[in-house]
Amino acid sequence: MQSVTLKVQGMSCNHCVNSIEGAVKQLGANAKVDLSAGTVTVEFNESNITLDSIKEAIEEQGYDVIN
């Protein structure tokens, strides 16, 4: 398992948390959103999921991944 913390802009409420965590979960990964820090920590199996696909799933929800 790999763990990565991404800086994400545009998150402000529980809807944002649910939207991002749900999108990442559909890929087979786990996400933990920290609204106050503006970060999303993702744990995933790099042999099954790419970091780019995780970033894309978050951006498809309407948020900007900074790193």
PDB file of N, CA, C and O in Angstrom:
ATOM      1  N   MET A   1       0.836  -1.189   0.000  1.00  0.00           N
ATOM      2  CA  MET A   1       0.000   0.000   0.000  1.00  0.00           C
ATOM      3  C   MET A   1       0.875   1.244   0.000  1.00  0.00           C
ATOM      4  O   MET A   1       1.874   1.301   0.705  1.00  0.00           O
ATOM      5  N   GLN A   2       0.463   2.193  -0.783  1.00  0.00           N
ATOM      6  CA  GLN A   2       1.152   3.480  -0.826  1.00  0.00           C
ATOM      7  C   GLN A   2       0.221   4.537  -0.250  1.00  0.00           C
ATOM      8  O   GLN A   2      -0.993   4.470  -0.416  1.00  0.00           O
ATOM      9  N   SER A   3       0.796   5.524   0.428  1.00  0.00           N
ATOM     10  CA  SER A   3       0.024   6.626   0.987  1.00  0.00           C
ATOM     11  C   SER A   3       0.580   7.938   0.447  1.00  0.00           C
ATOM     12  O   SER A   3       1.788   8.161   0.477  1.00  0.00           O
ATOM     13  N   VAL A   4      -0.332   8.773  -0.076  1.00  0.00           N
ATOM     14  CA  VAL A   4       0.051  10.060  -0.658  1.00  0.00           C
ATOM     15  C   VAL A   4      -0.896  11.126  -0.136  1.00  0.00           C
ATOM     16  O   VAL A   4      -2.109  10.893  -0.053  1.00  0.00           O
ATOM     17  N   THR A   5      -0.358  12.287   0.218  1.00  0.00           N
ATOM     18  CA  THR A   5      -1.187  13.414   0.628  1.00  0.00           C
ATOM     19  C   THR A   5      -1.162  14.455  -0.482  1.00  0.00           C
ATOM     20  O   THR A   5      -0.101  14.913  -0.893  1.00  0.00           O
ATOM     21  N   LEU A   6      -2.352  14.778  -0.976  1.00  0.00           N
ATOM     22  CA  LEU A   6      -2.512  15.732  -2.070  1.00  0.00           C
ATOM     23  C   LEU A   6      -3.091  17.037  -1.550  1.00  0.00           C
ATOM     24  O   LEU A   6      -3.991  17.033  -0.700  1.00  0.00           O
ATOM     25  N   LYS A   7      -2.609  18.141  -2.068  1.00  0.00           N
ATOM     26  CA  LYS A   7      -3.181  19.459  -1.771  1.00  0.00           C
ATOM     27  C   LYS A   7      -4.323  19.666  -2.773  1.00  0.00           C
ATOM     28  O   LYS A   7      -4.119  19.554  -3.985  1.00  0.00           O
ATOM     29  N   VAL A   8      -5.514  19.948  -2.259  1.00  0.00           N
ATOM     30  CA  VAL A   8      -6.693  20.077  -3.108  1.00  0.00           C
ATOM     31  C   VAL A   8      -7.400  21.382  -2.796  1.00  0.00           C
ATOM     32  O   VAL A   8      -7.677  21.683  -1.633  1.00  0.00           O
ATOM     33  N   GLN A   9      -7.701  22.161  -3.823  1.00  0.00           N
ATOM     34  CA  GLN A   9      -8.416  23.430  -3.652  1.00  0.00           C
ATOM     35  C   GLN A   9      -9.892  23.265  -3.982  1.00  0.00           C
ATOM     36  O   GLN A   9     -10.258  22.469  -4.834  1.00  0.00           O
ATOM     37  N   GLY A  10     -10.720  24.056  -3.295  1.00  0.00           N
ATOM     38  CA  GLY A  10     -12.149  24.100  -3.587  1.00  0.00           C
ATOM     39  C   GLY A  10     -13.012  23.342  -2.595  1.00  0.00           C
ATOM     40  O   GLY A  10     -14.230  23.343  -2.726  1.00  0.00           O
ATOM     41  N   MET A  11     -12.409  22.699  -1.614  1.00  0.00           N
ATOM     42  CA  MET A  11     -13.177  21.938  -0.624  1.00  0.00           C
ATOM     43  C   MET A  11     -13.600  22.865   0.514  1.00  0.00           C
ATOM     44  O   MET A  11     -12.779  23.639   1.002  1.00  0.00           O
ATOM     45  N   SER A  12     -14.885  22.754   0.929  1.00  0.00           N
ATOM     46  CA  SER A  12     -15.342  23.655   1.983  1.00  0.00           C
ATOM     47  C   SER A  12     -16.362  23.055   2.950  1.00  0.00           C
ATOM     48  O   SER A  12     -16.658  23.666   3.964  1.00  0.00           O
ATOM     49  N   CYS A  13     -16.903  21.878   2.636  1.00  0.00           N
ATOM     50  CA  CYS A  13     -17.986  21.358   3.480  1.00  0.00           C
ATOM     51  C   CYS A  13     -18.028  19.833   3.448  1.00  0.00           C
ATOM     52  O   CYS A  13     -17.246  19.189   2.747  1.00  0.00           O
ATOM     53  N   ASN A  14     -18.975  19.270   4.182  1.00  0.00           N
ATOM     54  CA  ASN A  14     -19.115  17.814   4.226  1.00  0.00           C
ATOM     55  C   ASN A  14     -19.496  17.219   2.882  1.00  0.00           C
ATOM     56  O   ASN A  14     -19.150  16.069   2.602  1.00  0.00           O
ATOM     57  N   HIS A  15     -20.205  17.969   2.056  1.00  0.00           N
ATOM     58  CA  HIS A  15     -20.513  17.477   0.710  1.00  0.00           C
ATOM     59  C   HIS A  15     -19.217  17.242  -0.060  1.00  0.00           C
ATOM     60  O   HIS A  15     -19.082  16.244  -0.774  1.00  0.00           O
ATOM     61  N   CYS A  16     -18.270  18.156   0.091  1.00  0.00           N
ATOM     62  CA  CYS A  16     -16.969  18.011  -0.569  1.00  0.00           C
ATOM     63  C   CYS A  16     -16.271  16.749  -0.083  1.00  0.00           C
ATOM     64  O   CYS A  16     -15.716  15.986  -0.885  1.00  0.00           O
ATOM     65  N   VAL A  17     -16.294  16.531   1.219  1.00  0.00           N
ATOM     66  CA  VAL A  17     -15.665  15.354   1.809  1.00  0.00           C
ATOM     67  C   VAL A  17     -16.279  14.087   1.231  1.00  0.00           C
ATOM     68  O   VAL A  17     -15.578  13.193   0.750  1.00  0.00           O
ATOM     69  N   ASN A  18     -17.602  14.012   1.254  1.00  0.00           N
ATOM     70  CA  ASN A  18     -18.295  12.824   0.751  1.00  0.00           C
ATOM     71  C   ASN A  18     -18.058  12.612  -0.734  1.00  0.00           C
ATOM     72  O   ASN A  18     -17.905  11.472  -1.186  1.00  0.00           O
ATOM     73  N   SER A  19     -18.041  13.679  -1.495  1.00  0.00           N
ATOM     74  CA  SER A  19     -17.840  13.599  -2.933  1.00  0.00           C
ATOM     75  C   SER A  19     -16.459  13.023  -3.265  1.00  0.00           C
ATOM     76  O   SER A  19     -16.327  12.103  -4.075  1.00  0.00           O
ATOM     77  N   ILE A  20     -15.440  13.556  -2.627  1.00  0.00           N
ATOM     78  CA  ILE A  20     -14.067  13.109  -2.897  1.00  0.00           C
ATOM     79  C   ILE A  20     -13.833  11.695  -2.372  1.00  0.00           C
ATOM     80  O   ILE A  20     -13.308  10.837  -3.091  1.00  0.00           O
ATOM     81  N   GLU A  21     -14.228  11.447  -1.125  1.00  0.00           N
ATOM     82  CA  GLU A  21     -14.009  10.118  -0.557  1.00  0.00           C
ATOM     83  C   GLU A  21     -14.767   9.053  -1.353  1.00  0.00           C
ATOM     84  O   GLU A  21     -14.257   7.959  -1.580  1.00  0.00           O
ATOM     85  N   GLY A  22     -15.970   9.376  -1.818  1.00  0.00           N
ATOM     86  CA  GLY A  22     -16.751   8.425  -2.612  1.00  0.00           C
ATOM     87  C   GLY A  22     -16.126   8.148  -3.964  1.00  0.00           C
ATOM     88  O   GLY A  22     -16.084   6.994  -4.415  1.00  0.00           O
ATOM     89  N   ALA A  23     -15.626   9.184  -4.624  1.00  0.00           N
ATOM     90  CA  ALA A  23     -15.008   9.013  -5.935  1.00  0.00           C
ATOM     91  C   ALA A  23     -13.745   8.162  -5.839  1.00  0.00           C
ATOM     92  O   ALA A  23     -13.505   7.288  -6.682  1.00  0.00           O
ATOM     93  N   VAL A  24     -12.953   8.394  -4.808  1.00  0.00           N
ATOM     94  CA  VAL A  24     -11.717   7.629  -4.630  1.00  0.00           C
ATOM     95  C   VAL A  24     -12.037   6.182  -4.247  1.00  0.00           C
ATOM     96  O   VAL A  24     -11.401   5.245  -4.722  1.00  0.00           O
ATOM     97  N   LYS A  25     -13.072   5.994  -3.435  1.00  0.00           N
ATOM     98  CA  LYS A  25     -13.463   4.645  -3.024  1.00  0.00           C
ATOM     99  C   LYS A  25     -13.905   3.813  -4.223  1.00  0.00           C
ATOM    100  O   LYS A  25     -13.638   2.613  -4.283  1.00  0.00           O
ATOM    101  N   GLN A  26     -14.558   4.441  -5.192  1.00  0.00           N
ATOM    102  CA  GLN A  26     -14.993   3.720  -6.390  1.00  0.00           C
ATOM    103  C   GLN A  26     -13.806   3.155  -7.173  1.00  0.00           C
ATOM    104  O   GLN A  26     -13.947   2.171  -7.889  1.00  0.00           O
ATOM    105  N   LEU A  27     -12.654   3.778  -7.027  1.00  0.00           N
ATOM    106  CA  LEU A  27     -11.447   3.283  -7.690  1.00  0.00           C
ATOM    107  C   LEU A  27     -10.818   2.114  -6.931  1.00  0.00           C
ATOM    108  O   LEU A  27      -9.938   1.442  -7.454  1.00  0.00           O
ATOM    109  N   GLY A  28     -11.233   1.921  -5.685  1.00  0.00           N
ATOM    110  CA  GLY A  28     -10.657   0.864  -4.863  1.00  0.00           C
ATOM    111  C   GLY A  28      -9.598   1.361  -3.900  1.00  0.00           C
ATOM    112  O   GLY A  28      -8.783   0.582  -3.417  1.00  0.00           O
ATOM    113  N   ALA A  29      -9.604   2.656  -3.629  1.00  0.00           N
ATOM    114  CA  ALA A  29      -8.642   3.256  -2.709  1.00  0.00           C
ATOM    115  C   ALA A  29      -9.394   3.893  -1.545  1.00  0.00           C
ATOM    116  O   ALA A  29     -10.614   4.028  -1.585  1.00  0.00           O
ATOM    117  N   ASN A  30      -8.661   4.282  -0.519  1.00  0.00           N
ATOM    118  CA  ASN A  30      -9.248   4.960   0.636  1.00  0.00           C
ATOM    119  C   ASN A  30      -8.720   6.382   0.708  1.00  0.00           C
ATOM    120  O   ASN A  30      -7.524   6.604   0.548  1.00  0.00           O
ATOM    121  N   ALA A  31      -9.634   7.322   0.962  1.00  0.00           N
ATOM    122  CA  ALA A  31      -9.244   8.733   1.070  1.00  0.00           C
ATOM    123  C   ALA A  31      -9.721   9.303   2.390  1.00  0.00           C
ATOM    124  O   ALA A  31     -10.796   8.953   2.876  1.00  0.00           O
ATOM    125  N   LYS A  32      -8.911  10.186   2.950  1.00  0.00           N
ATOM    126  CA  LYS A  32      -9.269  10.917   4.176  1.00  0.00           C
ATOM    127  C   LYS A  32      -9.077  12.398   3.874  1.00  0.00           C
ATOM    128  O   LYS A  32      -7.968  12.845   3.598  1.00  0.00           O
ATOM    129  N   VAL A  33     -10.171  13.152   3.908  1.00  0.00           N
ATOM    130  CA  VAL A  33     -10.142  14.581   3.602  1.00  0.00           C
ATOM    131  C   VAL A  33      -9.945  15.370   4.888  1.00  0.00           C
ATOM    132  O   VAL A  33     -10.608  15.108   5.893  1.00  0.00           O
ATOM    133  N   ASP A  34      -9.044  16.346   4.843  1.00  0.00           N
ATOM    134  CA  ASP A  34      -8.835  17.281   5.953  1.00  0.00           C
ATOM    135  C   ASP A  34      -9.172  18.671   5.416  1.00  0.00           C
ATOM    136  O   ASP A  34      -8.362  19.303   4.737  1.00  0.00           O
ATOM    137  N   LEU A  35     -10.400  19.128   5.696  1.00  0.00           N
ATOM    138  CA  LEU A  35     -10.859  20.420   5.174  1.00  0.00           C
ATOM    139  C   LEU A  35     -10.001  21.578   5.657  1.00  0.00           C
ATOM    140  O   LEU A  35      -9.681  22.480   4.886  1.00  0.00           O
ATOM    141  N   SER A  36      -9.637  21.569   6.938  1.00  0.00           N
ATOM    142  CA  SER A  36      -8.882  22.693   7.489  1.00  0.00           C
ATOM    143  C   SER A  36      -7.498  22.811   6.861  1.00  0.00           C
ATOM    144  O   SER A  36      -6.987  23.919   6.683  1.00  0.00           O
ATOM    145  N   ALA A  37      -6.889  21.699   6.505  1.00  0.00           N
ATOM    146  CA  ALA A  37      -5.561  21.723   5.879  1.00  0.00           C
ATOM    147  C   ALA A  37      -5.647  21.800   4.350  1.00  0.00           C
ATOM    148  O   ALA A  37      -4.659  22.100   3.689  1.00  0.00           O
ATOM    149  N   GLY A  38      -6.829  21.504   3.807  1.00  0.00           N
ATOM    150  CA  GLY A  38      -6.986  21.495   2.354  1.00  0.00           C
ATOM    151  C   GLY A  38      -6.254  20.334   1.701  1.00  0.00           C
ATOM    152  O   GLY A  38      -5.733  20.457   0.594  1.00  0.00           O
ATOM    153  N   THR A  39      -6.247  19.188   2.411  1.00  0.00           N
ATOM    154  CA  THR A  39      -5.531  18.031   1.885  1.00  0.00           C
ATOM    155  C   THR A  39      -6.419  16.791   1.819  1.00  0.00           C
ATOM    156  O   THR A  39      -7.439  16.693   2.514  1.00  0.00           O
ATOM    157  N   VAL A  40      -6.000  15.873   0.962  1.00  0.00           N
ATOM    158  CA  VAL A  40      -6.629  14.563   0.859  1.00  0.00           C
ATOM    159  C   VAL A  40      -5.503  13.534   0.942  1.00  0.00           C
ATOM    160  O   VAL A  40      -4.591  13.557   0.125  1.00  0.00           O
ATOM    161  N   THR A  41      -5.576  12.670   1.943  1.00  0.00           N
ATOM    162  CA  THR A  41      -4.598  11.594   2.071  1.00  0.00           C
ATOM    163  C   THR A  41      -5.223  10.331   1.504  1.00  0.00           C
ATOM    164  O   THR A  41      -6.315   9.931   1.912  1.00  0.00           O
ATOM    165  N   VAL A  42      -4.527   9.743   0.539  1.00  0.00           N
ATOM    166  CA  VAL A  42      -5.054   8.580  -0.172  1.00  0.00           C
ATOM    167  C   VAL A  42      -4.137   7.384   0.066  1.00  0.00           C
ATOM    168  O   VAL A  42      -2.919   7.493  -0.075  1.00  0.00           O
ATOM    169  N   GLU A  43      -4.740   6.257   0.425  1.00  0.00           N
ATOM    170  CA  GLU A  43      -4.022   4.994   0.527  1.00  0.00           C
ATOM    171  C   GLU A  43      -4.509   4.101  -0.600  1.00  0.00           C
ATOM    172  O   GLU A  43      -5.713   3.897  -0.758  1.00  0.00           O
ATOM    173  N   PHE A  44      -3.553   3.580  -1.379  1.00  0.00           N
ATOM    174  CA  PHE A  44      -3.933   2.771  -2.530  1.00  0.00           C
ATOM    175  C   PHE A  44      -2.842   1.760  -2.863  1.00  0.00           C
ATOM    176  O   PHE A  44      -1.691   1.906  -2.472  1.00  0.00           O
ATOM    177  N   ASN A  45      -3.246   0.742  -3.596  1.00  0.00           N
ATOM    178  CA  ASN A  45      -2.318  -0.278  -4.069  1.00  0.00           C
ATOM    179  C   ASN A  45      -1.841   0.156  -5.449  1.00  0.00           C
ATOM    180  O   ASN A  45      -2.606   0.131  -6.411  1.00  0.00           O
ATOM    181  N   GLU A  46      -0.578   0.560  -5.534  1.00  0.00           N
ATOM    182  CA  GLU A  46      -0.052   1.124  -6.781  1.00  0.00           C
ATOM    183  C   GLU A  46      -0.010   0.120  -7.932  1.00  0.00           C
ATOM    184  O   GLU A  46       0.131   0.519  -9.082  1.00  0.00           O
ATOM    185  N   SER A  47      -0.168  -1.169  -7.640  1.00  0.00           N
ATOM    186  CA  SER A  47      -0.210  -2.146  -8.728  1.00  0.00           C
ATOM    187  C   SER A  47      -1.599  -2.207  -9.367  1.00  0.00           C
ATOM    188  O   SER A  47      -1.751  -2.742 -10.465  1.00  0.00           O
ATOM    189  N   ASN A  48      -2.612  -1.649  -8.696  1.00  0.00           N
ATOM    190  CA  ASN A  48      -3.982  -1.662  -9.219  1.00  0.00           C
ATOM    191  C   ASN A  48      -4.472  -0.292  -9.670  1.00  0.00           C
ATOM    192  O   ASN A  48      -5.337  -0.205 -10.538  1.00  0.00           O
ATOM    193  N   ILE A  49      -3.972   0.772  -9.056  1.00  0.00           N
ATOM    194  CA  ILE A  49      -4.473   2.129  -9.289  1.00  0.00           C
ATOM    195  C   ILE A  49      -3.286   3.070  -9.447  1.00  0.00           C
ATOM    196  O   ILE A  49      -2.314   2.967  -8.704  1.00  0.00           O
ATOM    197  N   THR A  50      -3.382   3.988 -10.400  1.00  0.00           N
ATOM    198  CA  THR A  50      -2.313   4.976 -10.560  1.00  0.00           C
ATOM    199  C   THR A  50      -2.676   6.261  -9.818  1.00  0.00           C
ATOM    200  O   THR A  50      -3.856   6.567  -9.619  1.00  0.00           O
ATOM    201  N   LEU A  51      -1.650   6.997  -9.442  1.00  0.00           N
ATOM    202  CA  LEU A  51      -1.869   8.287  -8.792  1.00  0.00           C
ATOM    203  C   LEU A  51      -2.603   9.236  -9.735  1.00  0.00           C
ATOM    204  O   LEU A  51      -3.474   9.988  -9.313  1.00  0.00           O
ATOM    205  N   ASP A  52      -2.294   9.162 -11.013  1.00  0.00           N
ATOM    206  CA  ASP A  52      -2.978  10.017 -11.997  1.00  0.00           C
ATOM    207  C   ASP A  52      -4.474   9.731 -12.041  1.00  0.00           C
ATOM    208  O   ASP A  52      -5.277  10.651 -12.180  1.00  0.00           O
ATOM    209  N   SER A  53      -4.866   8.465 -11.929  1.00  0.00           N
ATOM    210  CA  SER A  53      -6.305   8.149 -11.965  1.00  0.00           C
ATOM    211  C   SER A  53      -7.002   8.677 -10.715  1.00  0.00           C
ATOM    212  O   SER A  53      -8.159   9.090 -10.777  1.00  0.00           O
ATOM    213  N   ILE A  54      -6.304   8.695  -9.591  1.00  0.00           N
ATOM    214  CA  ILE A  54      -6.872   9.251  -8.354  1.00  0.00           C
ATOM    215  C   ILE A  54      -7.049  10.757  -8.507  1.00  0.00           C
ATOM    216  O   ILE A  54      -8.111  11.310  -8.183  1.00  0.00           O
ATOM    217  N   LYS A  55      -6.027  11.435  -9.007  1.00  0.00           N
ATOM    218  CA  LYS A  55      -6.118  12.884  -9.231  1.00  0.00           C
ATOM    219  C   LYS A  55      -7.257  13.203 -10.188  1.00  0.00           C
ATOM    220  O   LYS A  55      -8.033  14.136  -9.971  1.00  0.00           O
ATOM    221  N   GLU A  56      -7.387  12.411 -11.245  1.00  0.00           N
ATOM    222  CA  GLU A  56      -8.446  12.623 -12.237  1.00  0.00           C
ATOM    223  C   GLU A  56      -9.822  12.456 -11.605  1.00  0.00           C
ATOM    224  O   GLU A  56     -10.738  13.242 -11.867  1.00  0.00           O
ATOM    225  N   ALA A  57      -9.987  11.443 -10.749  1.00  0.00           N
ATOM    226  CA  ALA A  57     -11.277  11.211 -10.084  1.00  0.00           C
ATOM    227  C   ALA A  57     -11.649  12.391  -9.195  1.00  0.00           C
ATOM    228  O   ALA A  57     -12.816  12.795  -9.136  1.00  0.00           O
ATOM    229  N   ILE A  58     -10.669  12.960  -8.504  1.00  0.00           N
ATOM    230  CA  ILE A  58     -10.925  14.131  -7.648  1.00  0.00           C
ATOM    231  C   ILE A  58     -11.285  15.339  -8.503  1.00  0.00           C
ATOM    232  O   ILE A  58     -12.247  16.058  -8.213  1.00  0.00           O
ATOM    233  N   GLU A  59     -10.547  15.553  -9.589  1.00  0.00           N
ATOM    234  CA  GLU A  59     -10.811  16.699 -10.458  1.00  0.00           C
ATOM    235  C   GLU A  59     -12.152  16.575 -11.162  1.00  0.00           C
ATOM    236  O   GLU A  59     -12.823  17.585 -11.403  1.00  0.00           O
ATOM    237  N   GLU A  60     -12.590  15.355 -11.461  1.00  0.00           N
ATOM    238  CA  GLU A  60     -13.906  15.149 -12.076  1.00  0.00           C
ATOM    239  C   GLU A  60     -15.039  15.559 -11.137  1.00  0.00           C
ATOM    240  O   GLU A  60     -16.149  15.846 -11.581  1.00  0.00           O
ATOM    241  N   GLN A  61     -14.756  15.618  -9.842  1.00  0.00           N
ATOM    242  CA  GLN A  61     -15.757  16.065  -8.863  1.00  0.00           C
ATOM    243  C   GLN A  61     -15.807  17.590  -8.757  1.00  0.00           C
ATOM    244  O   GLN A  61     -16.618  18.137  -8.026  1.00  0.00           O
ATOM    245  N   GLY A  62     -14.892  18.269  -9.469  1.00  0.00           N
ATOM    246  CA  GLY A  62     -14.916  19.728  -9.497  1.00  0.00           C
ATOM    247  C   GLY A  62     -13.872  20.397  -8.637  1.00  0.00           C
ATOM    248  O   GLY A  62     -13.967  21.606  -8.363  1.00  0.00           O
ATOM    249  N   TYR A  63     -12.859  19.669  -8.194  1.00  0.00           N
ATOM    250  CA  TYR A  63     -11.818  20.216  -7.332  1.00  0.00           C
ATOM    251  C   TYR A  63     -10.493  20.252  -8.080  1.00  0.00           C
ATOM    252  O   TYR A  63     -10.292  19.528  -9.045  1.00  0.00           O
ATOM    253  N   ASP A  64      -9.584  21.109  -7.629  1.00  0.00           N
ATOM    254  CA  ASP A  64      -8.282  21.246  -8.267  1.00  0.00           C
ATOM    255  C   ASP A  64      -7.204  20.595  -7.407  1.00  0.00           C
ATOM    256  O   ASP A  64      -6.999  20.995  -6.264  1.00  0.00           O
ATOM    257  N   VAL A  65      -6.522  19.600  -7.975  1.00  0.00           N
ATOM    258  CA  VAL A  65      -5.402  18.963  -7.303  1.00  0.00           C
ATOM    259  C   VAL A  65      -4.159  19.783  -7.620  1.00  0.00           C
ATOM    260  O   VAL A  65      -3.812  19.968  -8.783  1.00  0.00           O
ATOM    261  N   ILE A  66      -3.486  20.286  -6.587  1.00  0.00           N
ATOM    262  CA  ILE A  66      -2.345  21.180  -6.769  1.00  0.00           C
ATOM    263  C   ILE A  66      -1.054  20.415  -6.988  1.00  0.00           C
ATOM    264  O   ILE A  66      -0.176  20.852  -7.713  1.00  0.00           O
ATOM    265  N   ASN A  67      -0.870  19.263  -6.336  1.00  0.00           N
ATOM    266  CA  ASN A  67       0.384  18.522  -6.522  1.00  0.00           C
ATOM    267  C   ASN A  67       0.132  17.096  -6.932  1.00  0.00           C
ATOM    268  O   ASN A  67      -0.943  16.629  -6.928  1.00  0.00           O
TER     269      ASN A  67
END
